[in-house]
PDB file of N, CA and C in Angstrom:
ATOM      1  N   MET R   1     -15.588   5.011  -5.928  1.00  0.00           N
ATOM      2  CA  MET R   1     -15.031   6.323  -6.132  1.00  0.00           C
ATOM      3  C   MET R   1     -13.893   6.290  -7.158  1.00  0.00           C
ATOM      4  N   PHE R   2     -13.199   5.158  -7.278  1.00  0.00           N
ATOM      5  CA  PHE R   2     -12.090   5.042  -8.216  1.00  0.00           C
ATOM      6  C   PHE R   2     -12.455   4.104  -9.358  1.00  0.00           C
ATOM      7  N   ASP R   3     -11.805   4.294 -10.489  1.00  0.00           N
ATOM      8  CA  ASP R   3     -12.001   3.441 -11.648  1.00  0.00           C
ATOM      9  C   ASP R   3     -11.416   2.055 -11.360  1.00  0.00           C
ATOM     10  N   LYS R   4     -12.231   1.019 -11.537  1.00  0.00           N
ATOM     11  CA  LYS R   4     -11.820  -0.353 -11.206  1.00  0.00           C
ATOM     12  C   LYS R   4     -10.585  -0.793 -11.998  1.00  0.00           C
ATOM     13  N   GLU R   5     -10.544  -0.465 -13.283  1.00  0.00           N
ATOM     14  CA  GLU R   5      -9.401  -0.865 -14.110  1.00  0.00           C
ATOM     15  C   GLU R   5      -8.111  -0.190 -13.648  1.00  0.00           C
ATOM     16  N   LYS R   6      -8.212   1.074 -13.263  1.00  0.00           N
ATOM     17  CA  LYS R   6      -7.022   1.784 -12.792  1.00  0.00           C
ATOM     18  C   LYS R   6      -6.540   1.198 -11.471  1.00  0.00           C
ATOM     19  N   LEU R   7      -7.478   0.855 -10.591  1.00  0.00           N
ATOM     20  CA  LEU R   7      -7.095   0.238  -9.320  1.00  0.00           C
ATOM     21  C   LEU R   7      -6.395  -1.097  -9.549  1.00  0.00           C
ATOM     22  N   GLU R   8      -6.902  -1.882 -10.492  1.00  0.00           N
ATOM     23  CA  GLU R   8      -6.266  -3.163 -10.806  1.00  0.00           C
ATOM     24  C   GLU R   8      -4.852  -2.941 -11.334  1.00  0.00           C
ATOM     25  N   GLY R   9      -4.683  -1.909 -12.160  1.00  0.00           N
ATOM     26  CA  GLY R   9      -3.355  -1.573 -12.672  1.00  0.00           C
ATOM     27  C   GLY R   9      -2.409  -1.150 -11.560  1.00  0.00           C
ATOM     28  N   ILE R  10      -2.932  -0.399 -10.609  1.00  0.00           N
ATOM     29  CA  ILE R  10      -2.124   0.018  -9.464  1.00  0.00           C
ATOM     30  C   ILE R  10      -1.689  -1.195  -8.657  1.00  0.00           C
ATOM     31  N   LEU R  11      -2.605  -2.122  -8.425  1.00  0.00           N
ATOM     32  CA  LEU R  11      -2.267  -3.331  -7.666  1.00  0.00           C
ATOM     33  C   LEU R  11      -1.225  -4.177  -8.392  1.00  0.00           C
ATOM     34  N   ARG R  12      -1.359  -4.294  -9.718  1.00  0.00           N
ATOM     35  CA  ARG R  12      -0.360  -5.041 -10.493  1.00  0.00           C
ATOM     36  C   ARG R  12       1.006  -4.360 -10.407  1.00  0.00           C
ATOM     37  N   GLY R  13       1.003  -3.037 -10.495  1.00  0.00           N
ATOM     38  CA  GLY R  13       2.255  -2.294 -10.387  1.00  0.00           C
ATOM     39  C   GLY R  13       2.897  -2.449  -9.020  1.00  0.00           C
ATOM     40  N   LYS R  14       2.080  -2.445  -7.985  1.00  0.00           N
ATOM     41  CA  LYS R  14       2.601  -2.629  -6.627  1.00  0.00           C
ATOM     42  C   LYS R  14       3.212  -4.018  -6.477  1.00  0.00           C
ATOM     43  N   GLU R  15       2.532  -5.038  -6.996  1.00  0.00           N
ATOM     44  CA  GLU R  15       3.060  -6.407  -6.932  1.00  0.00           C
ATOM     45  C   GLU R  15       4.389  -6.511  -7.675  1.00  0.00           C
ATOM     46  N   ARG R  16       4.453  -5.891  -8.849  1.00  0.00           N
ATOM     47  CA  ARG R  16       5.692  -5.914  -9.634  1.00  0.00           C
ATOM     48  C   ARG R  16       6.811  -5.207  -8.863  1.00  0.00           C
ATOM     49  N   TRP R  17       6.511  -4.061  -8.267  1.00  0.00           N
ATOM     50  CA  TRP R  17       7.483  -3.310  -7.473  1.00  0.00           C
ATOM     51  C   TRP R  17       7.993  -4.156  -6.308  1.00  0.00           C
ATOM     52  N   GLU R  18       7.069  -4.845  -5.622  1.00  0.00           N
ATOM     53  CA  GLU R  18       7.467  -5.697  -4.493  1.00  0.00           C
ATOM     54  C   GLU R  18       8.426  -6.793  -4.965  1.00  0.00           C
ATOM     55  N   LYS R  19       8.100  -7.439  -6.098  1.00  0.00           N
ATOM     56  CA  LYS R  19       8.896  -8.565  -6.588  1.00  0.00           C
ATOM     57  C   LYS R  19      10.238  -8.128  -7.167  1.00  0.00           C
ATOM     58  N   GLU R  20      10.241  -7.013  -7.893  1.00  0.00           N
ATOM     59  CA  GLU R  20      11.447  -6.611  -8.610  1.00  0.00           C
ATOM     60  C   GLU R  20      12.347  -5.674  -7.815  1.00  0.00           C
ATOM     61  N   THR R  21      11.771  -4.736  -7.120  1.00  0.00           N
ATOM     62  CA  THR R  21      12.562  -3.704  -6.455  1.00  0.00           C
ATOM     63  C   THR R  21      12.764  -3.977  -4.975  1.00  0.00           C
ATOM     64  N   VAL R  22      11.687  -4.256  -4.279  1.00  0.00           N
ATOM     65  CA  VAL R  22      11.777  -4.443  -2.825  1.00  0.00           C
ATOM     66  C   VAL R  22      12.645  -5.648  -2.483  1.00  0.00           C
ATOM     67  N   VAL R  23      12.457  -6.743  -3.187  1.00  0.00           N
ATOM     68  CA  VAL R  23      13.233  -7.957  -2.895  1.00  0.00           C
ATOM     69  C   VAL R  23      14.729  -7.679  -3.031  1.00  0.00           C
ATOM     70  N   LYS R  24      15.122  -6.978  -4.092  1.00  0.00           N
ATOM     71  CA  LYS R  24      16.540  -6.664  -4.289  1.00  0.00           C
ATOM     72  C   LYS R  24      17.067  -5.776  -3.167  1.00  0.00           C
ATOM     73  N   SER R  25      16.276  -4.809  -2.770  1.00  0.00           N
ATOM     74  CA  SER R  25      16.697  -3.914  -1.686  1.00  0.00           C
ATOM     75  C   SER R  25      16.849  -4.660  -0.372  1.00  0.00           C
ATOM     76  N   LEU R  26      15.918  -5.565  -0.102  1.00  0.00           N
ATOM     77  CA  LEU R  26      15.964  -6.311   1.155  1.00  0.00           C
ATOM     78  C   LEU R  26      17.124  -7.301   1.202  1.00  0.00           C
ATOM     79  N   GLU R  27      17.601  -7.720   0.030  1.00  0.00           N
ATOM     80  CA  GLU R  27      18.773  -8.590  -0.003  1.00  0.00           C
ATOM     81  C   GLU R  27      20.007  -7.838   0.499  1.00  0.00           C
ATOM     82  N   ARG R  28      20.070  -6.545   0.186  1.00  0.00           N
ATOM     83  CA  ARG R  28      21.209  -5.724   0.612  1.00  0.00           C
ATOM     84  C   ARG R  28      21.036  -5.192   2.031  1.00  0.00           C
ATOM     85  N   LEU R  29      19.844  -4.708   2.316  1.00  0.00           N
ATOM     86  CA  LEU R  29      19.560  -4.105   3.625  1.00  0.00           C
ATOM     87  C   LEU R  29      18.300  -4.731   4.194  1.00  0.00           C
ATOM     88  N   PRO R  30      18.426  -5.579   5.180  1.00  0.00           N
ATOM     89  CA  PRO R  30      17.240  -6.228   5.755  1.00  0.00           C
ATOM     90  C   PRO R  30      16.250  -5.203   6.304  1.00  0.00           C
ATOM     91  N   GLU R  31      15.002  -5.565   6.199  1.00  0.00           N
ATOM     92  CA  GLU R  31      13.933  -4.685   6.666  1.00  0.00           C
ATOM     93  C   GLU R  31      13.927  -4.625   8.189  1.00  0.00           C
ATOM     94  N   LYS R  32      13.626  -3.444   8.702  1.00  0.00           N
ATOM     95  CA  LYS R  32      13.506  -3.287  10.147  1.00  0.00           C
ATOM     96  C   LYS R  32      12.223  -3.969  10.594  1.00  0.00           C
ATOM     97  N   GLY R  33      12.005  -4.013  11.881  1.00  0.00           N
ATOM     98  CA  GLY R  33      10.788  -4.619  12.411  1.00  0.00           C
ATOM     99  C   GLY R  33       9.543  -3.882  11.952  1.00  0.00           C
ATOM    100  N   MET R  34       8.413  -4.374  12.359  1.00  0.00           N
ATOM    101  CA  MET R  34       7.141  -3.785  11.987  1.00  0.00           C
ATOM    102  C   MET R  34       7.031  -2.374  12.568  1.00  0.00           C
ATOM    103  N   PHE R  35       6.545  -1.446  11.750  1.00  0.00           N
ATOM    104  CA  PHE R  35       6.308  -0.091  12.222  1.00  0.00           C
ATOM    105  C   PHE R  35       4.866   0.014  12.690  1.00  0.00           C
ATOM    106  N   LEU R  36       4.667   0.712  13.792  1.00  0.00           N
ATOM    107  CA  LEU R  36       3.335   0.881  14.364  1.00  0.00           C
ATOM    108  C   LEU R  36       3.069   2.359  14.601  1.00  0.00           C
ATOM    109  N   THR R  37       1.794   2.731  14.524  1.00  0.00           N
ATOM    110  CA  THR R  37       1.416   4.086  14.896  1.00  0.00           C
ATOM    111  C   THR R  37       1.437   4.193  16.415  1.00  0.00           C
ATOM    112  N   SER R  38       1.202   5.378  16.929  1.00  0.00           N
ATOM    113  CA  SER R  38       1.155   5.549  18.387  1.00  0.00           C
ATOM    114  C   SER R  38      -0.010   4.794  19.013  1.00  0.00           C
ATOM    115  N   SER R  39      -0.959   4.359  18.161  1.00  0.00           N
ATOM    116  CA  SER R  39      -2.095   3.552  18.629  1.00  0.00           C
ATOM    117  C   SER R  39      -1.873   2.066  18.384  1.00  0.00           C
ATOM    118  N   ASP R  40      -0.648   1.690  18.073  1.00  0.00           N
ATOM    119  CA  ASP R  40      -0.267   0.300  17.802  1.00  0.00           C
ATOM    120  C   ASP R  40      -0.938  -0.297  16.569  1.00  0.00           C
ATOM    121  N   ILE R  41      -1.228   0.532  15.593  1.00  0.00           N
ATOM    122  CA  ILE R  41      -1.780   0.059  14.323  1.00  0.00           C
ATOM    123  C   ILE R  41      -0.602  -0.134  13.367  1.00  0.00           C
ATOM    124  N   PRO R  42      -0.487  -1.314  12.746  1.00  0.00           N
ATOM    125  CA  PRO R  42       0.627  -1.552  11.818  1.00  0.00           C
ATOM    126  C   PRO R  42       0.596  -0.582  10.630  1.00  0.00           C
ATOM    127  N   VAL R  43       1.780  -0.166  10.206  1.00  0.00           N
ATOM    128  CA  VAL R  43       1.924   0.738   9.069  1.00  0.00           C
ATOM    129  C   VAL R  43       2.416  -0.078   7.881  1.00  0.00           C
ATOM    130  N   ASN R  44       1.712   0.012   6.765  1.00  0.00           N
ATOM    131  CA  ASN R  44       2.114  -0.711   5.555  1.00  0.00           C
ATOM    132  C   ASN R  44       3.356  -0.076   4.944  1.00  0.00           C
ATOM    133  N   ARG R  45       4.058  -0.834   4.147  1.00  0.00           N
ATOM    134  CA  ARG R  45       5.247  -0.349   3.453  1.00  0.00           C
ATOM    135  C   ARG R  45       4.875   0.745   2.450  1.00  0.00           C
ATOM    136  N   LEU R  46       3.749   0.578   1.792  1.00  0.00           N
ATOM    137  CA  LEU R  46       3.312   1.507   0.754  1.00  0.00           C
ATOM    138  C   LEU R  46       1.793   1.575   0.755  1.00  0.00           C
ATOM    139  N   TYR R  47       1.266   2.775   0.632  1.00  0.00           N
ATOM    140  CA  TYR R  47      -0.181   2.966   0.510  1.00  0.00           C
ATOM    141  C   TYR R  47      -0.485   3.483  -0.889  1.00  0.00           C
ATOM    142  N   THR R  48      -1.577   2.993  -1.465  1.00  0.00           N
ATOM    143  CA  THR R  48      -2.008   3.408  -2.795  1.00  0.00           C
ATOM    144  C   THR R  48      -3.508   3.695  -2.755  1.00  0.00           C
ATOM    145  N   PRO R  49      -4.069   4.230  -3.830  1.00  0.00           N
ATOM    146  CA  PRO R  49      -5.515   4.425  -3.874  1.00  0.00           C
ATOM    147  C   PRO R  49      -6.294   3.130  -3.658  1.00  0.00           C
ATOM    148  N   ALA R  50      -5.684   1.989  -3.935  1.00  0.00           N
ATOM    149  CA  ALA R  50      -6.366   0.707  -3.725  1.00  0.00           C
ATOM    150  C   ALA R  50      -6.675   0.479  -2.244  1.00  0.00           C
ATOM    151  N   ASP R  51      -5.912   1.106  -1.364  1.00  0.00           N
ATOM    152  CA  ASP R  51      -6.152   0.954   0.072  1.00  0.00           C
ATOM    153  C   ASP R  51      -7.412   1.678   0.535  1.00  0.00           C
ATOM    154  N   VAL R  52      -7.873   2.613  -0.253  1.00  0.00           N
ATOM    155  CA  VAL R  52      -9.088   3.355   0.105  1.00  0.00           C
ATOM    156  C   VAL R  52     -10.144   3.241  -0.996  1.00  0.00           C
ATOM    157  N   ALA R  53     -10.101   2.135  -1.727  1.00  0.00           N
ATOM    158  CA  ALA R  53     -10.997   1.946  -2.867  1.00  0.00           C
ATOM    159  C   ALA R  53     -12.468   2.022  -2.480  1.00  0.00           C
ATOM    160  N   SER R  54     -12.798   1.597  -1.286  1.00  0.00           N
ATOM    161  CA  SER R  54     -14.206   1.597  -0.876  1.00  0.00           C
ATOM    162  C   SER R  54     -14.602   2.892  -0.170  1.00  0.00           C
ATOM    163  N   LEU R  55     -13.700   3.840  -0.101  1.00  0.00           N
ATOM    164  CA  LEU R  55     -13.977   5.104   0.565  1.00  0.00           C
ATOM    165  C   LEU R  55     -15.043   5.886  -0.191  1.00  0.00           C
ATOM    166  N   ASP R  56     -16.031   6.337   0.513  1.00  0.00           N
ATOM    167  CA  ASP R  56     -17.020   7.261  -0.036  1.00  0.00           C
ATOM    168  C   ASP R  56     -16.762   8.595   0.655  1.00  0.00           C
ATOM    169  N   TYR R  57     -16.320   9.568  -0.089  1.00  0.00           N
ATOM    170  CA  TYR R  57     -15.884  10.826   0.504  1.00  0.00           C
ATOM    171  C   TYR R  57     -16.946  11.433   1.418  1.00  0.00           C
ATOM    172  N   PHE R  58     -18.165  11.560   0.924  1.00  0.00           N
ATOM    173  CA  PHE R  58     -19.210  12.211   1.713  1.00  0.00           C
ATOM    174  C   PHE R  58     -19.643  11.371   2.909  1.00  0.00           C
ATOM    175  N   ARG R  59     -19.733  10.075   2.733  1.00  0.00           N
ATOM    176  CA  ARG R  59     -20.146   9.202   3.826  1.00  0.00           C
ATOM    177  C   ARG R  59     -19.056   9.084   4.891  1.00  0.00           C
ATOM    178  N   ASP R  60     -17.815   8.911   4.441  1.00  0.00           N
ATOM    179  CA  ASP R  60     -16.738   8.606   5.369  1.00  0.00           C
ATOM    180  C   ASP R  60     -15.999   9.834   5.902  1.00  0.00           C
ATOM    181  N   LEU R  61     -15.931  10.887   5.109  1.00  0.00           N
ATOM    182  CA  LEU R  61     -15.177  12.067   5.524  1.00  0.00           C
ATOM    183  C   LEU R  61     -16.032  13.320   5.638  1.00  0.00           C
ATOM    184  N   GLY R  62     -17.071  13.378   4.770  1.00  0.00           N
ATOM    185  CA  GLY R  62     -17.947  14.521   4.595  1.00  0.00           C
ATOM    186  C   GLY R  62     -18.178  15.370   5.728  1.00  0.00           C
TER     187      GLY R  62
END
């Protein structure tokens, strides 16, 4: 459903953000514990289109 090159760019940008921005922030303010949904599913720090790259709208949501 998504352009492969754009998804790769998003993943590279996320990695860069984690290394450059998140690390600096965590040095000042430590991260809290793991966040969970009410169903005890872990919540990621950031979601991007890469997290739903295999989503087929009609098959999965239609």
